Short mmCIF file of C-alpha atoms in Angstrom, two decimals:
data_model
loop_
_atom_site.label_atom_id
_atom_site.label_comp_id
_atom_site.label_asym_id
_atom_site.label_seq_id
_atom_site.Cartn_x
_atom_site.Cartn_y
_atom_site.Cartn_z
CA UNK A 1 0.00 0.00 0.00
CA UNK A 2 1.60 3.59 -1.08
CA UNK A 3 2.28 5.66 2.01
CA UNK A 4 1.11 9.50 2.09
CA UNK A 5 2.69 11.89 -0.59
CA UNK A 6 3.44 15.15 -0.32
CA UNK A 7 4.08 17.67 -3.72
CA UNK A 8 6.17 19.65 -3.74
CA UNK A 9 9.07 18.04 -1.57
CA UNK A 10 10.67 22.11 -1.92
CA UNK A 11 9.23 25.34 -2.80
CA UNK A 12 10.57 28.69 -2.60
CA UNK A 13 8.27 31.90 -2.40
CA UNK A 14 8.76 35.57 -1.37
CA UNK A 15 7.08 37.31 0.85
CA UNK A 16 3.77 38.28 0.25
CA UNK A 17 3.21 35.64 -2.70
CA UNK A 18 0.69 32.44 -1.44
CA UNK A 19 1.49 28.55 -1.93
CA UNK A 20 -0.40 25.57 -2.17
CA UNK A 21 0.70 22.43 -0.81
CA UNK A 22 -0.97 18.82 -1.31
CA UNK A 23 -1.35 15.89 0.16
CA UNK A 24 -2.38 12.62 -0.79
CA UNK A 25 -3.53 10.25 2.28
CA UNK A 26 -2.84 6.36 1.99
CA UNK A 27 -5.66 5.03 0.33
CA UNK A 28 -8.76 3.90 2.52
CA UNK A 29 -7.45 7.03 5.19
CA UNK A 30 -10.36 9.56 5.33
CA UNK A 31 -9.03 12.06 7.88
CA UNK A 32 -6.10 14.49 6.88
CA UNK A 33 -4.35 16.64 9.25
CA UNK A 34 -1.98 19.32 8.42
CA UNK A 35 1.19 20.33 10.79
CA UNK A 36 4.19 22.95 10.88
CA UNK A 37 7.14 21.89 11.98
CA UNK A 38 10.21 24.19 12.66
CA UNK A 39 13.36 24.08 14.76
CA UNK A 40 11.63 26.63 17.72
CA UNK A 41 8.37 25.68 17.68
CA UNK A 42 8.38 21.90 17.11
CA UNK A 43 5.38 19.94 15.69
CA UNK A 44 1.92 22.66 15.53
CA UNK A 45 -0.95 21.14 14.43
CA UNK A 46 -2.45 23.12 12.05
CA UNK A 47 -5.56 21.35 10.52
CA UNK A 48 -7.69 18.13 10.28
CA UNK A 49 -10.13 17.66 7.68
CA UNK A 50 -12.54 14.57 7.53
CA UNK A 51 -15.09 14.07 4.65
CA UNK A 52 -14.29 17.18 3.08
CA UNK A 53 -14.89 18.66 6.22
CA UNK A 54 -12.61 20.44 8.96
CA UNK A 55 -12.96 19.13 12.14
CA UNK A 56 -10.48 20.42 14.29
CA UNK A 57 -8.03 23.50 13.64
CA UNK A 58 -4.95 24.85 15.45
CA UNK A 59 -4.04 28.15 16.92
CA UNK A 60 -2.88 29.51 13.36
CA UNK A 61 -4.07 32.83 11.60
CA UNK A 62 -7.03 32.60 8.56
CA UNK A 63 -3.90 32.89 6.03
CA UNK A 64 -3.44 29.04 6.52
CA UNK A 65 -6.38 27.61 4.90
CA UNK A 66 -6.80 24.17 3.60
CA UNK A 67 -9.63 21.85 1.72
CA UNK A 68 -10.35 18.11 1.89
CA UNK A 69 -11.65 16.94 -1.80
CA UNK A 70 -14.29 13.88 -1.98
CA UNK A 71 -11.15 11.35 -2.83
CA UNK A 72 -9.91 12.35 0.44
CA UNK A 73 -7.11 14.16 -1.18
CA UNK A 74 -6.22 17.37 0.66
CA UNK A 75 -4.62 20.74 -0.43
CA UNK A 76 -3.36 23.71 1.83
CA UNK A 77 -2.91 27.37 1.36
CA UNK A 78 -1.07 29.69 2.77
CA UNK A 79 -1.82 33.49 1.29
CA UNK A 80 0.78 36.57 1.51
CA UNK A 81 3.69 34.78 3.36
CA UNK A 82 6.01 36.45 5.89
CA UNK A 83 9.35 35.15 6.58
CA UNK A 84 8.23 33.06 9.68
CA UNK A 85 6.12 30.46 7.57
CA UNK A 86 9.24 29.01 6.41
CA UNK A 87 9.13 25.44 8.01
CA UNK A 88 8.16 21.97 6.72
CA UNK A 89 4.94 21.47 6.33
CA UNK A 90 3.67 18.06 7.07
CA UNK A 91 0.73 15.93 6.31
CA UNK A 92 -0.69 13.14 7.91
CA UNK A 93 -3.41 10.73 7.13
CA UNK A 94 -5.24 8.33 9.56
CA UNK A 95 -8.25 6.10 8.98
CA UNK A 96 -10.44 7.82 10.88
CA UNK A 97 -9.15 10.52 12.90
CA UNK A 98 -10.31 9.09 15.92
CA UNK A 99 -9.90 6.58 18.69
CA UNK A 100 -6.27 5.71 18.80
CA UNK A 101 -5.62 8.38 16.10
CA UNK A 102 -2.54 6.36 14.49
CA UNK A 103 -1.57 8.88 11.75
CA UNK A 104 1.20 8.22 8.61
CA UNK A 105 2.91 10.93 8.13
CA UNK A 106 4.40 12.18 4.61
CA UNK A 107 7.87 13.47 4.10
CA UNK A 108 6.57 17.00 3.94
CA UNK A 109 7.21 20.13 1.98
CA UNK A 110 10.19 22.28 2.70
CA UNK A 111 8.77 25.90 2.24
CA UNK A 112 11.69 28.78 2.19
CA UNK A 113 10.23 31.90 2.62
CA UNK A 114 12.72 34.56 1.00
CA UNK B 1 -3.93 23.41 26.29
CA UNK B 2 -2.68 20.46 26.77
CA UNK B 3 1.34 20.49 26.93
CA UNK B 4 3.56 17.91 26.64
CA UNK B 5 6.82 17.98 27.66
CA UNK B 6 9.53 16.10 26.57
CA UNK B 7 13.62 15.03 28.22
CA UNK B 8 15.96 15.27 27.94
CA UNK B 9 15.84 17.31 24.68
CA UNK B 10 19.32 16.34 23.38
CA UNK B 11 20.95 12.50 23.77
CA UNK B 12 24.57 11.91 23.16
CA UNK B 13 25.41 8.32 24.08
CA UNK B 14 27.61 5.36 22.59
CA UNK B 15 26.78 2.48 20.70
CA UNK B 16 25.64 -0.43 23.20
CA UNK B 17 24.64 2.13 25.62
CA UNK B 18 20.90 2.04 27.14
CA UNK B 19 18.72 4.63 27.39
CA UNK B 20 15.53 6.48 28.31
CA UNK B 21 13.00 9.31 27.35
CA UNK B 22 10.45 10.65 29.13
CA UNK B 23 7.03 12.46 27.53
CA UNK B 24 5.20 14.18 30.83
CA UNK B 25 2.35 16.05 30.73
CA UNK B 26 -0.71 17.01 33.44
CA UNK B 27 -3.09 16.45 30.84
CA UNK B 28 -4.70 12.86 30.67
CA UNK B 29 -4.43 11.40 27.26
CA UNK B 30 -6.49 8.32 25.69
CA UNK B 31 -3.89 6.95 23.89
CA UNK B 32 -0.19 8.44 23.10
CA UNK B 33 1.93 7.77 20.07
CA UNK B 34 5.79 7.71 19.56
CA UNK B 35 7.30 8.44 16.62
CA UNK B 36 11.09 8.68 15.30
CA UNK B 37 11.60 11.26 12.62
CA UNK B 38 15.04 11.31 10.69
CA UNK B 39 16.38 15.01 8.53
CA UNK B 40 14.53 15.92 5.61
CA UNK B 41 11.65 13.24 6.74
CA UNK B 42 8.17 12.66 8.24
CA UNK B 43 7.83 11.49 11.65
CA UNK B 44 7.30 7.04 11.67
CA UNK B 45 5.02 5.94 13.86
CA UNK B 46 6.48 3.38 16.24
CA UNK B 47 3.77 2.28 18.59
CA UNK B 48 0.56 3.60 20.74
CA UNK B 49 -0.43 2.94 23.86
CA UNK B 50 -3.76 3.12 24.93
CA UNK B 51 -4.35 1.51 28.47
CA UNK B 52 -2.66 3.10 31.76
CA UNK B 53 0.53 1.10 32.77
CA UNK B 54 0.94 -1.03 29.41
CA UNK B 55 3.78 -1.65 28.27
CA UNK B 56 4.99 -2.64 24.34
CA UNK B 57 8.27 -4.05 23.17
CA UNK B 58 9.85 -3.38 19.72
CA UNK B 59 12.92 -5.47 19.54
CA UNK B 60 15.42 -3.39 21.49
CA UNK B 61 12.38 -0.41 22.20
CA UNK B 62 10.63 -0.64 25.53
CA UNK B 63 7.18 1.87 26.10
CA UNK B 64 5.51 2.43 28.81
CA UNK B 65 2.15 4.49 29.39
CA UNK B 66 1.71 6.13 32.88
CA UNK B 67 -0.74 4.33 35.19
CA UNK B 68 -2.53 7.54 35.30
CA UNK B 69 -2.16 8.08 31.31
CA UNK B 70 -0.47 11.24 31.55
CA UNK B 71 3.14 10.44 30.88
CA UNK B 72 5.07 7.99 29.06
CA UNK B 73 8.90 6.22 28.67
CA UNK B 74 10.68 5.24 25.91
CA UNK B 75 13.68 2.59 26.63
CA UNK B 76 16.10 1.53 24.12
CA UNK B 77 18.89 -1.06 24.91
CA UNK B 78 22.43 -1.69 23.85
CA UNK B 79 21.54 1.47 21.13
CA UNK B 80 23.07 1.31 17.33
CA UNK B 81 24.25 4.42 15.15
CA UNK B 82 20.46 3.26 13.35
CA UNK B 83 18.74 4.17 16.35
CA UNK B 84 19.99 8.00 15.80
CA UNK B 85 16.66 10.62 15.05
CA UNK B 86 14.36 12.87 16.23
CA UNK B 87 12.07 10.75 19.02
CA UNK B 88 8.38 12.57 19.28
CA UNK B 89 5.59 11.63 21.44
CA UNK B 90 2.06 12.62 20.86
CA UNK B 91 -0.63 12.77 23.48
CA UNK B 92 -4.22 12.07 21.90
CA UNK B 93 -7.60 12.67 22.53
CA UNK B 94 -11.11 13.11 20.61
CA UNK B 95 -8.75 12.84 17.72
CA UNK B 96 -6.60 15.92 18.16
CA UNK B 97 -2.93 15.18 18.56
CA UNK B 98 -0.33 17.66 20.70
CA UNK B 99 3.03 16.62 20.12
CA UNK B 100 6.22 17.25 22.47
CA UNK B 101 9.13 18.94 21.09
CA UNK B 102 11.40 15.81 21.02
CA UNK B 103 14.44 14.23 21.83
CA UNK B 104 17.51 14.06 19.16
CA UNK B 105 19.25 11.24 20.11
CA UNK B 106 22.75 10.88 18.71
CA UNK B 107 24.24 7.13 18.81
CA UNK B 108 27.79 7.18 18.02
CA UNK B 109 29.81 4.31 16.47
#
């Protein structure tokens, strides 16, 4: 079974431009979750979505956006970046989302902000 | 918020040395994942535990869940250079994951 993929593995923007990231789950996986992860702040959750729907979302400001699609694909968006949203970006898809939560992770998108 | 803390934050040891990291919180969690995540990588999930005071092996990897489900240990014996990476717990519940900030363990040959 293929694990998650994440496109683009790298992407460099400038500031003020806005990316879109995606993330394909392992097949049969309906819940996505989206997280940043950088050197000071560690692992922030950023997103789930389930059924094209978001369930639960992190402490993160409405430029981080993100969309579940009915193959359970998901994309997010991130709209005029600052410097600070360089981080990798990682995805992570679980069956359901809930009871023990087990989530794959992908191998994430490096995003330099420049 | 839930916070999870994990230590020590940086490992340094020798192959064949053992080992041990701790994920504490004052939060109770229904189930808590560990994961080892190596540069340029996701995070791999290793194992969850789920029921206060169980404990899972994984060849040389010992876990144990507090009794009281709010903290968890992570044991590795006679550690290899292979064993080197970025060691994250995650505390659980309704399906929202908080992760610790990690432990980089460095085995060296």
């Amino acid at each position: 079974k293929a694990g998650v993929t994440q496109t683009p593995r790298y992407l460099i923007k400038t500031r003020g431009q806005q990316v879109t990231l995606s993330c394909s789950p392992i097949s049969g996986h309906r819940s996505v979750s989206w997280y940043q992860q950088t050197p000071g702040q560690g692992l922030q959750f950023l997103f789930e979505y389930f059924s094209e729907t978001q369930r639960n979302k992190g402490n993160f400001p409405g430029r981080f956006s993100g969309r579940q699609f009915s193959n359970s694909r998901s994309e997010m968006n991130v709209s005029t970046l600052e410097l600070g949203d360089s981080a990798l970006y990682l995805c992570a898809s679980s069956v359901s989302g809930t009871g023990l939560a087990e989530q794959f992770f992908g191998p994430g998108t490096r995003l330099t902000v420049l | 918020t839930q916070l999870l803390e994990q230590s020590p934050q940086f490992l340094s040891i020798q192959e064949g040395e053992n080992l041990t990291v701790y994920c504490n919180s004052s939060s109770v969690f229904s189930s808590l994942q560990w994961y080892r995540q190596e540069p340029g990588e996701g995070p791999v999930l290793l194992v969850t535990v789920v029921t206060g005071g169980e404990v899972k092996k994984l060849k040389r990897l010992t876990f144990q869940f507090g009794d009281a489900r709010k903290d968890s240990s992570l044991h590795i014996t006679a550690a290899q250079p292979g064993d080197t990476g970025l060691y994250l717990c995650a505390g659980t519940n309704a399906g929202k994951s908080t992760f610790g900030d990690g432990t980089t363990l460095t085995v060296k040959p």
